[in-house]
Tab-separated table of C-alpha atoms in Angstrom:
chain	number	residue	atom	x	y	z
A	110	MET	CA	7.267	20.393	38.415
A	111	ALA	CA	8.363	17.180	40.215
A	112	GLN	CA	9.603	14.428	38.020
A	113	HIS	CA	7.792	11.126	37.459
A	114	THR	CA	4.525	12.275	39.333
A	115	TYR	CA	1.962	12.040	36.507
A	116	ASP	CA	-0.046	8.858	36.028
A	117	PHE	CA	-0.835	9.095	32.461
A	118	GLY	CA	0.641	10.711	29.211
A	119	LEU	CA	-1.111	11.543	26.059
A	120	ILE	CA	0.494	12.569	22.745
A	121	GLY	CA	-1.736	14.556	20.269
A	122	LEU	CA	-3.685	17.472	21.835
A	123	GLY	CA	-6.258	17.982	19.028
A	124	VAL	CA	-9.910	18.122	20.017
A	125	MET	CA	-10.036	14.363	20.774
A	126	GLY	CA	-6.763	14.273	22.687
A	127	ARG	CA	-7.499	17.437	24.722
A	128	ASN	CA	-10.913	16.083	25.711
A	129	PHE	CA	-9.599	12.730	26.626
A	130	ILE	CA	-6.846	13.902	28.846
A	131	LEU	CA	-9.246	16.279	30.672
A	132	ASN	CA	-11.512	13.292	31.212
A	133	VAL	CA	-8.597	11.460	32.685
A	134	ALA	CA	-7.894	14.416	35.065
A	135	ASP	CA	-11.596	14.850	35.917
A	136	ASN	CA	-11.511	11.343	37.296
A	137	GLY	CA	-8.752	11.806	39.708
A	138	PHE	CA	-5.610	10.794	37.735
A	139	LYS	CA	-2.776	13.029	36.967
A	140	ALA	CA	-2.250	13.422	33.323
A	141	PHE	CA	0.377	15.100	31.176
A	142	GLY	CA	0.033	15.924	27.529
A	143	PHE	CA	2.537	16.591	24.667
A	144	ASP	CA	2.093	18.286	21.345
A	145	LEU	CA	4.456	20.244	19.087
A	146	ASP	CA	1.794	22.899	18.576
A	147	LYS	CA	2.193	25.543	21.277
A	148	GLU	CA	-1.406	26.750	20.737
A	149	LYS	CA	-2.771	23.228	21.450
A	150	VAL	CA	-0.640	22.929	24.649
A	151	GLU	CA	-1.876	26.397	25.785
A	152	ALA	CA	-5.394	25.495	25.054
A	153	LEU	CA	-5.169	22.337	27.302
A	154	GLN	CA	-3.580	24.432	30.116
A	155	LYS	CA	-6.242	27.135	29.791
A	156	GLU	CA	-9.014	24.524	29.774
A	157	GLY	CA	-7.551	22.590	32.674
A	158	GLY	CA	-7.711	25.843	34.647
A	159	ASP	CA	-6.529	25.573	38.187
A	160	LEU	CA	-6.441	21.717	38.075
A	161	ASP	CA	-3.191	20.405	39.570
A	162	LYS	CA	-3.887	17.173	37.700
A	163	VAL	CA	-3.321	18.198	34.108
A	164	ASP	CA	-0.469	19.866	32.351
A	165	ALA	CA	1.313	19.711	28.950
A	166	SER	CA	4.446	20.695	27.188
A	167	THR	CA	5.837	21.077	23.612
A	168	ASP	CA	9.082	19.520	24.854
A	169	GLN	CA	9.371	15.784	24.624
A	170	ALA	CA	11.968	15.398	27.403
A	171	THR	CA	9.829	17.459	29.906
A	172	PHE	CA	6.828	15.235	28.926
A	173	LEU	CA	8.697	11.925	29.452
A	174	ASP	CA	10.200	13.060	32.723
A	175	ALA	CA	6.899	14.005	34.035
A	176	LEU	CA	5.467	10.484	33.806
A	177	GLN	CA	5.548	7.728	36.506
A	178	LEU	CA	7.478	4.632	35.628
A	179	PRO	CA	6.626	2.465	33.898
A	180	ARG	CA	5.255	5.124	31.678
A	181	LYS	CA	1.747	4.847	30.257
A	182	ILE	CA	1.674	6.938	27.052
A	183	MET	CA	-1.348	7.129	24.749
A	184	LEU	CA	-1.251	8.321	21.133
A	185	LEU	CA	-4.211	10.165	19.630
A	186	VAL	CA	-2.643	11.139	16.307
A	187	PRO	CA	-3.762	10.371	12.739
A	188	ALA	CA	-3.351	6.755	11.657
A	189	GLY	CA	-0.534	5.803	9.314
A	190	LYS	CA	3.076	7.066	9.124
A	191	ILE	CA	2.678	9.580	11.860
A	192	VAL	CA	2.225	6.909	14.399
A	193	ASP	CA	5.448	5.151	13.401
A	194	GLN	CA	7.159	8.530	13.444
A	195	VAL	CA	6.038	9.283	17.110
A	196	ILE	CA	7.139	5.843	18.183
A	197	GLU	CA	10.590	6.296	16.582
A	198	ASN	CA	10.993	9.602	18.375
A	199	LEU	CA	10.078	8.169	21.788
A	200	LEU	CA	12.004	4.886	21.521
A	201	PRO	CA	15.586	6.270	22.485
A	202	HIS	CA	14.116	7.808	25.645
A	203	LEU	CA	11.916	5.040	26.938
A	204	ASP	CA	12.623	2.474	29.614
A	205	GLU	CA	11.912	-1.250	29.526
A	206	GLY	CA	8.370	-1.967	30.624
A	207	ASP	CA	6.952	1.392	29.400
A	208	LEU	CA	3.582	1.182	27.529
A	209	ILE	CA	2.520	2.914	24.337
A	210	ILE	CA	-1.203	2.913	23.515
A	211	ASP	CA	-2.419	3.619	19.948
A	212	GLY	CA	-5.869	5.219	20.470
A	213	GLY	CA	-6.409	6.071	16.846
A	214	ASN	CA	-8.072	4.212	13.983
A	215	SER	CA	-4.948	2.254	12.779
A	216	LEU	CA	-5.099	-0.598	10.408
A	217	PHE	CA	-5.022	-3.786	12.533
A	218	THR	CA	-1.929	-5.244	10.556
A	219	ASP	CA	-0.107	-2.128	11.463
A	220	THR	CA	-0.793	-2.634	15.064
A	221	ASP	CA	0.416	-6.370	14.783
A	222	ARG	CA	3.648	-5.057	13.177
A	223	ARG	CA	4.292	-2.407	15.824
A	224	GLU	CA	3.565	-4.643	18.681
A	225	ALA	CA	6.145	-7.222	17.478
A	226	TYR	CA	8.737	-4.450	16.763
A	227	LEU	CA	8.353	-2.949	20.188
A	228	LYS	CA	8.223	-6.215	22.039
A	229	GLU	CA	11.858	-6.946	20.845
A	230	LYS	CA	12.833	-3.671	22.450
A	231	GLY	CA	11.135	-4.364	25.740
A	232	ILE	CA	8.346	-1.882	25.300
A	233	HIS	CA	4.674	-2.948	25.647
A	234	PHE	CA	2.286	-1.774	22.851
A	235	PHE	CA	-1.373	-2.227	22.247
A	236	GLY	CA	-4.132	-0.717	20.206
A	237	ALA	CA	-7.288	0.687	21.883
A	238	GLY	CA	-10.094	1.933	19.683
A	239	VAL	CA	-11.902	4.968	21.150
A	240	SER	CA	-15.380	5.699	19.928
A	241	GLY	CA	-17.790	8.629	20.786
A	242	GLY	CA	-16.371	11.592	19.043
A	243	ALA	CA	-15.053	14.679	20.806
A	244	LYS	CA	-17.919	14.796	23.235
A	245	GLY	CA	-17.624	11.104	24.126
A	246	ALA	CA	-13.795	11.618	24.672
A	247	ARG	CA	-14.732	14.342	27.258
A	248	LYS	CA	-17.676	12.737	28.996
A	249	GLY	CA	-17.099	9.000	28.404
A	250	PRO	CA	-16.266	6.990	25.358
A	251	SER	CA	-16.513	3.248	24.545
A	252	ILE	CA	-12.944	2.006	24.618
A	253	MET	CA	-11.794	-1.219	22.824
A	254	PRO	CA	-8.307	-2.244	24.053
A	255	GLY	CA	-6.446	-5.372	22.672
A	256	GLY	CA	-2.931	-6.598	23.092
A	257	SER	CA	-0.928	-7.721	26.106
A	258	ARG	CA	-3.297	-8.551	28.934
A	259	GLU	CA	-0.602	-7.915	31.478
A	260	ALA	CA	0.035	-4.453	29.898
A	261	TYR	CA	-3.569	-3.587	29.845
A	262	LYS	CA	-3.761	-4.100	33.672
A	263	GLU	CA	-1.544	-0.994	33.967
A	264	VAL	CA	-4.148	1.270	32.478
A	265	LYS	CA	-7.370	-0.649	33.354
A	266	PRO	CA	-8.200	1.622	36.306
A	267	ILE	CA	-7.856	4.721	34.193
A	268	PHE	CA	-9.849	3.316	31.196
A	269	GLU	CA	-12.626	2.034	33.418
A	270	ALA	CA	-12.926	5.519	35.198
A	271	VAL	CA	-13.026	7.512	31.983
A	272	SER	CA	-15.231	5.338	29.869
A	273	ALA	CA	-18.916	5.654	29.411
A	274	LYS	CA	-21.132	3.812	31.800
A	275	TYR	CA	-24.170	1.731	31.029
A	276	LYS	CA	-26.167	1.194	34.167
A	277	GLY	CA	-22.988	1.635	36.123
A	278	GLU	CA	-20.872	-0.729	33.982
A	279	PRO	CA	-17.861	0.672	32.312
A	280	CYS	CA	-18.006	0.417	28.501
A	281	VAL	CA	-14.397	-0.984	28.171
A	282	ALA	CA	-13.044	-4.479	28.471
A	283	TYR	CA	-9.932	-6.272	27.478
A	284	LEU	CA	-10.783	-7.839	24.134
A	285	GLY	CA	-7.973	-10.104	23.143
A	286	PRO	CA	-4.289	-10.374	22.070
A	287	LYS	CA	-2.395	-8.733	19.308
A	288	SER	CA	-4.615	-6.209	17.266
A	289	ALA	CA	-7.939	-7.309	18.655
A	290	GLY	CA	-8.799	-3.830	19.868
A	291	ASN	CA	-8.134	-2.009	16.602
A	292	TYR	CA	-9.974	-4.863	14.564
A	293	VAL	CA	-13.054	-4.487	16.777
A	294	LYS	CA	-12.948	-0.734	16.357
A	295	MET	CA	-12.549	-1.125	12.526
A	296	VAL	CA	-15.688	-3.309	12.376
A	297	HIS	CA	-17.551	-0.955	14.720
A	298	ASN	CA	-16.818	1.778	12.119
A	299	GLY	CA	-17.977	-0.437	9.304
A	300	ILE	CA	-21.265	-1.020	11.095
A	301	GLU	CA	-21.430	2.755	11.633
A	302	TYR	CA	-21.116	3.170	7.936
A	303	GLY	CA	-23.978	0.914	7.376
A	304	LEU	CA	-26.322	2.450	9.958
A	305	MET	CA	-25.539	5.959	8.558
A	306	GLN	CA	-26.408	4.897	5.081
A	307	LEU	CA	-29.639	3.258	6.157
A	308	THR	CA	-30.707	6.341	8.172
A	309	SER	CA	-30.120	8.633	5.300
A	310	GLU	CA	-32.226	6.392	2.934
A	311	ILE	CA	-35.075	6.501	5.377
A	312	TYR	CA	-34.818	10.242	5.573
A	313	ASP	CA	-34.954	10.354	1.688
A	314	LEU	CA	-37.942	8.170	1.623
A	315	LEU	CA	-39.879	10.127	4.058
A	316	GLY	CA	-39.226	13.311	2.070
A	317	LYS	CA	-39.864	11.860	-1.452
A	318	ALA	CA	-42.562	9.199	-0.706
A	319	GLY	CA	-44.441	11.094	1.943
A	320	ASP	CA	-43.696	14.698	1.035
A	321	MET	CA	-42.782	15.181	4.785
A	322	SER	CA	-41.181	18.451	5.866
A	323	ASN	CA	-37.926	18.411	7.854
A	324	LYS	CA	-40.047	19.220	10.963
A	325	GLU	CA	-42.215	16.299	10.365
A	326	MET	CA	-39.363	14.031	9.844
A	327	HIS	CA	-37.757	15.315	13.082
A	328	LEU	CA	-40.969	14.317	14.911
A	329	ALA	CA	-40.691	10.793	13.295
A	330	PHE	CA	-37.138	10.286	14.236
A	331	ASP	CA	-37.585	11.780	17.690
A	332	SER	CA	-40.435	9.457	18.433
A	333	TRP	CA	-38.516	6.509	17.258
A	334	ASN	CA	-35.669	7.327	19.425
A	335	LYS	CA	-37.979	6.920	22.415
A	336	ASP	CA	-38.673	3.322	21.459
A	337	ARG	CA	-36.838	0.282	20.082
A	338	LEU	CA	-34.839	2.230	17.626
A	339	GLN	CA	-33.291	4.406	20.408
A	340	SER	CA	-29.782	5.047	19.344
A	341	PHE	CA	-27.179	7.729	18.947
A	342	LEU	CA	-27.609	7.951	15.213
A	343	VAL	CA	-31.345	8.172	15.285
A	344	GLU	CA	-31.140	10.786	18.182
A	345	ILE	CA	-28.723	13.111	16.310
A	346	THR	CA	-30.738	12.776	13.075
A	347	ALA	CA	-33.836	14.169	14.870
A	348	GLU	CA	-31.709	17.028	16.037
A	349	ILE	CA	-30.131	17.699	12.758
A	350	LEU	CA	-33.516	17.862	10.959
A	351	LYS	CA	-34.771	20.722	13.181
A	352	LYS	CA	-31.550	22.768	12.962
A	353	GLU	CA	-32.285	26.124	11.385
A	354	ASP	CA	-29.862	27.679	8.853
A	355	GLU	CA	-28.153	30.728	10.409
A	356	TYR	CA	-27.523	32.258	6.811
A	357	GLY	CA	-31.193	32.119	5.612
A	358	PRO	CA	-34.655	30.689	5.819
A	359	GLY	CA	-35.183	26.918	6.276
A	360	GLU	CA	-33.226	24.066	7.850
A	361	LEU	CA	-29.548	23.759	7.544
A	362	VAL	CA	-29.637	20.056	6.267
A	363	ASP	CA	-31.054	21.259	3.034
A	364	LYS	CA	-28.052	23.460	2.332
A	365	ILE	CA	-25.388	20.781	2.944
A	366	LEU	CA	-23.637	19.359	-0.216
A	367	ASP	CA	-24.492	15.672	-0.685
A	368	LYS	CA	-20.978	14.490	-0.944
A	369	ALA	CA	-19.938	12.248	1.988
A	370	LYS	CA	-16.305	11.859	2.949
A	371	GLN	CA	-14.642	8.933	4.615
A	372	LYS	CA	-11.378	8.074	6.489
A	373	GLY	CA	-11.043	4.511	5.352
A	374	THR	CA	-12.172	2.346	8.229
A	375	GLY	CA	-15.325	1.366	6.454
A	376	LYS	CA	-13.364	0.414	3.305
A	377	TRP	CA	-10.985	-1.677	5.474
A	378	THR	CA	-13.954	-3.571	7.067
A	379	SER	CA	-15.290	-4.260	3.565
A	380	GLN	CA	-11.995	-5.312	2.226
A	381	ASN	CA	-11.139	-7.565	5.124
A	382	ALA	CA	-14.531	-9.213	4.954
A	383	MET	CA	-13.812	-10.198	1.382
A	384	ASP	CA	-10.339	-11.653	2.399
A	385	LEU	CA	-12.143	-13.694	5.167
A	386	GLY	CA	-14.963	-14.764	2.759
A	387	ILE	CA	-17.618	-13.115	5.030
A	388	PRO	CA	-20.632	-11.326	3.348
A	389	VAL	CA	-21.284	-7.837	4.704
A	390	PRO	CA	-23.257	-6.253	1.808
A	391	SER	CA	-24.942	-3.569	3.895
A	392	ILE	CA	-21.472	-2.334	4.885
A	393	ASP	CA	-20.070	-2.666	1.376
A	394	ILE	CA	-22.724	-0.612	-0.300
A	395	ALA	CA	-22.416	2.032	2.379
A	396	VAL	CA	-18.799	2.472	1.377
A	397	SER	CA	-19.718	2.476	-2.320
A	398	MET	CA	-22.460	5.123	-1.859
A	399	ARG	CA	-19.921	7.459	-0.244
A	400	GLU	CA	-17.800	6.939	-3.408
A	401	ILE	CA	-20.823	7.514	-5.725
A	402	SER	CA	-21.755	10.565	-3.750
A	403	ALA	CA	-18.292	12.073	-4.668
A	404	LEU	CA	-19.169	11.945	-8.435
A	405	LYS	CA	-21.427	15.040	-7.956
A	406	ASN	CA	-20.888	16.643	-11.384
A	407	ASP	CA	-21.432	13.165	-13.122
A	408	ARG	CA	-24.648	12.633	-11.147
A	409	ILE	CA	-25.978	16.041	-12.195
A	410	ALA	CA	-25.132	15.316	-15.816
A	411	ALA	CA	-26.675	11.803	-15.716
A	412	ASP	CA	-29.815	13.134	-14.019
A	413	LYS	CA	-30.420	15.541	-16.859
A	414	ILE	CA	-30.099	12.624	-19.382
A	415	TYR	CA	-32.346	10.042	-17.647
A	416	GLY	CA	-34.655	12.029	-15.469
A	417	ARG	CA	-36.721	10.446	-12.630
A	418	PRO	CA	-40.267	9.288	-12.351
A	419	GLU	CA	-42.439	11.367	-10.183
A	420	PRO	CA	-42.710	9.410	-6.899
A	421	LYS	CA	-46.259	8.208	-5.950
A	422	ARG	CA	-47.217	9.409	-2.515
A	423	ILE	CA	-47.687	7.190	0.384
A	424	GLU	CA	-49.958	8.302	3.234
A	425	LYS	CA	-47.713	9.771	5.926
A	426	LYS	CA	-48.947	7.610	8.889
A	427	LYS	CA	-48.611	4.446	6.898
A	428	LEU	CA	-45.107	5.477	5.574
A	429	THR	CA	-43.853	6.475	8.958
A	430	LYS	CA	-44.796	2.992	10.380
A	431	MET	CA	-43.318	1.162	7.435
A	432	ALA	CA	-40.097	3.276	7.531
A	433	GLU	CA	-39.731	2.552	11.312
A	434	GLU	CA	-40.039	-1.188	10.754
A	435	ALA	CA	-37.741	-1.176	7.746
A	436	LEU	CA	-35.061	0.648	9.603
A	437	TYR	CA	-35.291	-1.564	12.604
A	438	PHE	CA	-35.048	-4.672	10.401
A	439	SER	CA	-31.922	-3.280	8.517
A	440	PHE	CA	-30.221	-2.213	11.727
A	441	ILE	CA	-30.562	-5.831	12.962
A	442	VAL	CA	-29.156	-7.167	9.711
A	443	THR	CA	-26.213	-4.715	9.672
A	444	TYR	CA	-25.195	-5.590	13.289
A	445	ALA	CA	-25.544	-9.291	12.297
A	446	GLN	CA	-23.071	-8.885	9.364
A	447	GLY	CA	-20.578	-7.005	11.526
A	448	LEU	CA	-20.743	-9.569	14.400
A	449	HIS	CA	-20.440	-12.397	11.988
A	450	GLN	CA	-17.218	-10.895	10.645
A	451	LEU	CA	-15.990	-10.441	14.198
A	452	SER	CA	-16.681	-14.114	14.866
A	453	GLU	CA	-14.701	-15.354	11.848
A	454	ALA	CA	-11.869	-12.928	12.388
A	455	SER	CA	-11.483	-14.153	15.840
A	456	LYS	CA	-10.881	-17.614	14.664
A	457	GLU	CA	-8.626	-16.598	11.674
A	458	TYR	CA	-6.482	-14.115	13.889
A	459	GLU	CA	-6.659	-16.026	17.150
A	460	TYR	CA	-8.275	-13.130	18.953
A	461	ASP	CA	-10.636	-15.300	21.135
A	462	LEU	CA	-13.145	-12.476	20.953
A	463	ASN	CA	-16.305	-12.613	23.234
A	464	LEU	CA	-19.098	-11.098	21.153
A	465	GLY	CA	-21.246	-10.594	24.114
A	466	THR	CA	-18.556	-8.543	25.773
A	467	ILE	CA	-18.163	-6.514	22.641
A	468	ALA	CA	-21.905	-5.793	22.340
A	469	LYS	CA	-21.832	-4.957	26.033
A	470	ILE	CA	-19.110	-2.169	25.723
A	471	TRP	CA	-20.976	-0.784	22.756
A	472	ARG	CA	-24.110	0.026	24.586
A	473	ALA	CA	-22.983	3.542	25.691
A	474	GLY	CA	-20.449	6.012	24.721
A	475	CYS	CA	-19.858	4.991	21.119
A	476	ILE	CA	-21.369	6.200	17.751
A	477	ILE	CA	-23.275	2.867	17.257
A	478	ARG	CA	-24.701	2.710	20.624
A	479	ALA	CA	-28.360	1.748	20.609
A	480	ARG	CA	-31.033	0.032	22.762
A	481	LEU	CA	-30.814	-2.958	20.404
A	482	LEU	CA	-27.327	-3.712	21.760
A	483	ALA	CA	-28.730	-4.749	25.124
A	484	ASP	CA	-30.704	-7.465	23.410
A	485	ILE	CA	-27.653	-8.404	21.292
A	486	THR	CA	-25.512	-8.682	24.450
A	487	LYS	CA	-28.254	-11.122	25.931
A	488	ALA	CA	-28.263	-13.228	22.770
A	489	TYR	CA	-24.507	-13.774	22.786
A	490	GLN	CA	-24.339	-14.199	26.479
A	491	SER	CA	-26.957	-16.948	26.325
A	492	ARG	CA	-25.233	-18.618	23.365
A	493	PRO	CA	-21.619	-17.487	22.907
A	494	ASP	CA	-21.356	-19.739	19.857
A	495	LEU	CA	-24.192	-18.202	17.896
A	496	PRO	CA	-23.096	-18.201	14.340
A	497	ASN	CA	-25.349	-15.244	13.215
A	498	LEU	CA	-27.723	-12.961	15.123
A	499	LEU	CA	-30.424	-13.958	12.602
A	500	LEU	CA	-30.521	-17.400	14.099
A	501	ASP	CA	-31.307	-16.100	17.631
A	502	PRO	CA	-35.054	-16.830	18.342
A	503	SER	CA	-35.862	-13.397	19.846
A	504	PHE	CA	-34.441	-11.622	16.750
A	505	SER	CA	-36.041	-13.994	14.382
A	506	GLU	CA	-39.398	-12.857	15.817
A	507	GLU	CA	-38.570	-9.207	15.263
A	508	ILE	CA	-37.382	-9.917	11.642
A	509	LYS	CA	-40.621	-11.750	10.849
A	510	ALA	CA	-42.678	-8.846	12.204
A	511	THR	CA	-40.882	-6.203	10.207
A	512	ILE	CA	-39.881	-7.736	6.888
A	513	GLN	CA	-42.980	-7.035	4.846
A	514	SER	CA	-42.487	-3.337	5.268
A	515	VAL	CA	-38.846	-3.818	3.855
A	516	ARG	CA	-40.153	-5.738	0.861
A	517	GLU	CA	-42.842	-3.088	0.140
A	518	LEU	CA	-40.436	-0.135	0.462
A	519	VAL	CA	-37.666	-1.740	-1.621
A	520	SER	CA	-40.196	-2.459	-4.287
A	521	TYR	CA	-41.603	1.041	-4.060
A	522	GLY	CA	-38.031	2.501	-4.377
A	523	ALA	CA	-37.379	0.491	-7.528
A	524	GLU	CA	-40.590	1.596	-9.171
A	525	ASN	CA	-40.188	5.204	-8.286
A	526	GLY	CA	-36.497	5.746	-8.939
A	527	ILE	CA	-35.501	6.225	-5.363
A	528	PRO	CA	-32.181	4.572	-4.638
A	529	LEU	CA	-32.367	2.448	-1.562
A	530	PRO	CA	-29.136	0.325	-1.823
A	531	GLY	CA	-28.732	-0.148	1.906
A	532	LEU	CA	-32.240	-1.463	2.458
A	533	SER	CA	-32.023	-3.581	-0.722
A	534	ASN	CA	-28.650	-4.995	0.230
A	535	SER	CA	-29.971	-5.807	3.775
A	536	LEU	CA	-33.024	-7.552	2.301
A	537	THR	CA	-31.020	-9.504	-0.351
A	538	TYR	CA	-28.527	-10.619	2.400
A	539	PHE	CA	-31.410	-11.872	4.511
A	540	ASP	CA	-33.200	-13.589	1.609
A	541	ALA	CA	-29.973	-15.310	0.563
A	542	TYR	CA	-28.879	-16.281	4.069
A	543	THR	CA	-32.279	-17.828	4.851
A	544	SER	CA	-32.548	-19.724	1.398
A	545	GLY	CA	-32.083	-23.404	1.866
A	546	ARG	CA	-31.102	-23.614	-1.771
A	547	LEU	CA	-29.408	-20.924	-4.105
A	548	PRO	CA	-28.747	-21.102	-7.813
A	549	LEU	CA	-25.118	-21.416	-7.249
A	550	ASN	CA	-25.232	-24.963	-8.408
A	551	LEU	CA	-25.440	-23.379	-11.873
A	552	ILE	CA	-22.288	-21.341	-11.199
A	553	GLN	CA	-20.522	-24.464	-10.135
A	554	ALA	CA	-21.508	-26.203	-13.474
A	555	GLN	CA	-20.357	-23.147	-15.446
A	556	ARG	CA	-16.900	-23.198	-13.520
A	557	ASP	CA	-16.538	-26.921	-14.247
A	558	PHE	CA	-17.555	-26.401	-17.926
A	559	PHE	CA	-14.958	-23.696	-18.779
A	560	GLY	CA	-12.214	-24.520	-16.240
A	561	SER	CA	-12.715	-28.103	-15.071
A	562	HIS	CA	-12.979	-26.793	-11.602
A	563	THR	CA	-15.129	-29.795	-10.386
A	564	TYR	CA	-18.212	-29.760	-8.340
A	565	GLU	CA	-19.962	-31.714	-5.485
A	566	ARG	CA	-23.279	-33.392	-5.716
A	567	THR	CA	-26.375	-33.433	-3.493
A	568	ASP	CA	-26.950	-37.115	-3.823
A	569	ARG	CA	-23.444	-38.765	-3.294
A	570	THR	CA	-20.100	-37.787	-1.664
A	571	GLY	CA	-16.974	-36.834	-3.511
A	572	THR	CA	-15.820	-34.447	-6.088
A	573	PHE	CA	-16.954	-34.690	-9.801
A	574	HIS	CA	-16.062	-33.410	-13.201
A	575	THR	CA	-18.092	-33.672	-16.393
A	576	GLU	CA	-17.182	-33.390	-20.084
A	577	TRP	CA	-19.969	-31.026	-20.868
A	578	GLU	CA	-19.577	-30.829	-24.614
A	579	SER	CA	-20.493	-33.927	-26.553
């Protein structure tokens, strides 16, 4: 093997890493992988076949010698301490100007720390969120890079080649300095949590309120995916609902335990939104519902104590129409919350994010890709300073046309004991955000009463305090 002949290096040859590096090779770039696991290295070599553009090794020195200078090395390893360990192992053997790219779901503050640390040593570093799962990594993901603009130029041709394409446009763009890429990916995942929770609630409603079979629900989701709700999550929901169980009669979905796991990115989104003072209740409750789902034994015990009312049936055609409108409404509201968080984070962390660009690179490849994002892109391109998607005229018309179904279904869920926290929180957020006056004047009075925290008035300027007890 000739030294310094490979264009791109990748560390971490699990399913995501192997698929990504094969994608790089498929697009005409020579790529070399590294993993301590011999089986993973051999799996890549086998899948790469006779390609002379991809190879791998379990030896770090061989890996580093194979790469062109300055080296472009991407890490697709689990977030956390492992990333720091890989960096420390590489550092003594790197040359000034080499570039390390973290393609995992690292916490954005870790990315800021690593960039500053490596900059002192003359090494470029940036985070690049990669979304699309294993299939996306192989065929074209959405990529969200942030950090040094100059360093990004080194890998821009590769990233644009391997990314998903929407009408010919690559779903990748430089997003901003420091940890902008990892931050955007974090919020992307928070939105993903919200959309998944909402989709599961609509599935639950169709079954309980409409007594619809999995096959009937499959047809509903499949038809929605051909219209304005076209999206990856609606598409795969339709596929899931028709999948038969290989171990017995019926569909597989009915045999899956109702305990959802998480890797932390949704929680980080929610926590950081609280730090910024930005409301994202549709995302918050999606995180909480995964935590509640983990309490399986407690839920079974509580179910036996309290029971559940027998749901009143809703005619299937009517329910299907209402469910589609409710899901569309709540999808819009969830995107609105996530994009609002990105807008405020951009100011707080000096990312200078372009929300139109972000929506644009989410249109294909990623988990939250949806037809809706084309309209969101247009909204922010026409008005880059749009404070909230709900203030856009085109979306306000869509909201007005669908909100009555949301109100009826949320009310139905409350009356019939069907938990709809995602829908409820989306509706509550909307009603609060669109209320010219909220009852928080009373809270301010209470705070002043017990803590002398003062308040402002509606009829005059200044700050006031009252001695409430005579």
